[in-house]
mmCIF file of C-alpha atoms in Angstrom:
data_model
loop_
_atom_site.group_PDB
_atom_site.id
_atom_site.type_symbol
_atom_site.label_atom_id
_atom_site.label_comp_id
_atom_site.label_asym_id
_atom_site.label_seq_id
_atom_site.Cartn_x
_atom_site.Cartn_y
_atom_site.Cartn_z
ATOM 1 C CA UNK A 456 15.666 -6.220 -24.600
ATOM 2 C CA UNK A 457 14.831 -7.436 -21.085
ATOM 3 C CA UNK A 458 16.810 -4.611 -19.474
ATOM 4 C CA UNK A 459 14.862 -2.081 -21.560
ATOM 5 C CA UNK A 460 11.569 -3.625 -20.471
ATOM 6 C CA UNK A 461 12.716 -3.606 -16.830
ATOM 7 C CA UNK A 462 13.766 0.047 -17.090
ATOM 8 C CA UNK A 463 10.476 1.114 -18.685
ATOM 9 C CA UNK A 464 8.486 -0.830 -16.108
ATOM 10 C CA UNK A 465 10.414 0.863 -13.319
ATOM 11 C CA UNK A 466 9.931 4.358 -14.784
ATOM 12 C CA UNK A 467 6.185 3.822 -15.254
ATOM 13 C CA UNK A 468 5.520 2.184 -11.887
ATOM 14 C CA UNK A 469 7.939 4.314 -9.820
ATOM 15 C CA UNK A 470 7.941 7.816 -11.296
ATOM 16 C CA UNK A 471 10.146 10.361 -9.592
ATOM 17 C CA UNK A 472 8.198 12.415 -7.079
ATOM 18 C CA UNK A 473 9.250 16.035 -6.615
ATOM 19 C CA UNK A 474 10.638 16.853 -3.178
ATOM 20 C CA UNK A 475 9.463 20.482 -3.214
ATOM 21 C CA UNK A 476 5.971 21.883 -3.561
ATOM 22 C CA UNK A 477 2.545 20.594 -2.732
ATOM 23 C CA UNK A 478 1.201 17.530 -4.469
ATOM 24 C CA UNK A 479 -0.912 14.463 -3.816
ATOM 25 C CA UNK A 480 0.353 10.902 -4.124
ATOM 26 C CA UNK A 481 -2.247 8.196 -4.683
ATOM 27 C CA UNK A 482 -0.949 4.705 -4.066
ATOM 28 C CA UNK A 483 -1.814 1.247 -2.865
ATOM 29 C CA UNK A 484 -0.948 -0.041 0.577
ATOM 30 C CA UNK A 485 1.836 -2.074 -1.031
ATOM 31 C CA UNK A 486 3.402 0.978 -2.692
ATOM 32 C CA UNK A 487 3.453 2.968 0.560
ATOM 33 C CA UNK A 488 6.121 0.801 2.180
ATOM 34 C CA UNK A 489 9.169 2.863 3.046
ATOM 35 C CA UNK A 490 7.529 6.236 2.333
ATOM 36 C CA UNK A 491 6.182 8.927 4.655
ATOM 37 C CA UNK A 492 3.918 11.930 4.171
ATOM 38 C CA UNK A 493 2.704 14.743 6.379
ATOM 39 C CA UNK A 494 -0.919 13.718 5.843
ATOM 40 C CA UNK A 495 -2.120 10.214 5.010
ATOM 41 C CA UNK A 496 -5.726 9.463 4.105
ATOM 42 C CA UNK A 497 -6.746 5.817 4.034
ATOM 43 C CA UNK A 498 -10.070 5.450 2.285
ATOM 44 C CA UNK A 499 -12.313 2.463 1.784
ATOM 45 C CA UNK A 500 -11.831 0.979 5.242
ATOM 46 C CA UNK A 501 -14.863 -1.263 5.146
ATOM 47 C CA UNK A 502 -15.188 -4.920 6.025
ATOM 48 C CA UNK A 503 -14.286 -7.065 3.048
ATOM 49 C CA UNK A 504 -12.070 -4.410 1.466
ATOM 50 C CA UNK A 505 -9.626 -3.713 4.295
ATOM 51 C CA UNK A 506 -8.824 -6.414 5.146
ATOM 52 C CA UNK A 507 -9.427 -7.946 1.740
ATOM 53 C CA UNK A 508 -11.141 -11.253 2.290
ATOM 54 C CA UNK A 509 -10.665 -14.120 -0.169
ATOM 55 C CA UNK A 510 -13.616 -14.597 -2.521
ATOM 56 C CA UNK A 511 -13.044 -18.344 -2.684
ATOM 57 C CA UNK A 512 -13.276 -20.585 0.377
ATOM 58 C CA UNK A 513 -9.788 -21.291 1.729
ATOM 59 C CA UNK A 514 -8.537 -23.560 4.510
ATOM 60 C CA UNK A 515 -8.414 -21.904 7.953
ATOM 61 C CA UNK A 516 -4.597 -21.932 8.097
ATOM 62 C CA UNK A 517 -4.302 -20.179 4.741
ATOM 63 C CA UNK A 518 -7.029 -17.697 5.702
ATOM 64 C CA UNK A 519 -5.069 -16.900 8.875
ATOM 65 C CA UNK A 520 -1.910 -16.193 6.844
ATOM 66 C CA UNK A 521 -3.868 -13.929 4.488
ATOM 67 C CA UNK A 522 -5.349 -12.003 7.410
ATOM 68 C CA UNK A 523 -1.916 -11.600 9.025
ATOM 69 C CA UNK A 524 -0.517 -10.130 5.794
ATOM 70 C CA UNK A 525 -3.529 -7.801 5.493
ATOM 71 C CA UNK A 526 -2.935 -6.586 9.043
ATOM 72 C CA UNK A 527 0.739 -5.934 8.276
ATOM 73 C CA UNK A 528 -0.177 -3.930 5.174
ATOM 74 C CA UNK A 529 -2.717 -1.879 7.108
ATOM 75 C CA UNK A 530 -0.142 -1.205 9.826
ATOM 76 C CA UNK A 531 2.298 0.016 7.169
ATOM 77 C CA UNK A 532 -0.337 2.426 5.859
ATOM 78 C CA UNK A 533 -1.158 3.679 9.360
ATOM 79 C CA UNK A 534 2.472 4.431 10.130
ATOM 80 C CA UNK A 535 3.206 6.479 6.987
ATOM 81 C CA UNK A 536 1.786 9.729 8.426
ATOM 82 C CA UNK A 537 4.160 12.153 10.134
ATOM 83 C CA UNK A 538 1.566 14.759 11.148
ATOM 84 C CA UNK A 539 -2.004 13.644 10.482
ATOM 85 C CA UNK A 540 -3.767 10.366 9.747
ATOM 86 C CA UNK A 541 -7.320 10.190 8.396
ATOM 87 C CA UNK A 542 -9.037 6.801 8.224
#
């Protein structure tokens, strides 16, 4: 039963993308890791959203780790474009 659930989860969250033709992929910064596209549009780049700031107060050390991870994710998104990047 668990293998069926894992398979269905994989199919739903990682559908096969056609290699030919023109299409648009909409994904999160996390999902873009390892992928490239001719054109990448990163929307919503406003303070508080990118980077996502914690809503609850957190210790400075933890806040620093969160910001470092947010920077890494943003860098991943920036480097997915092979021809054009729109921010």
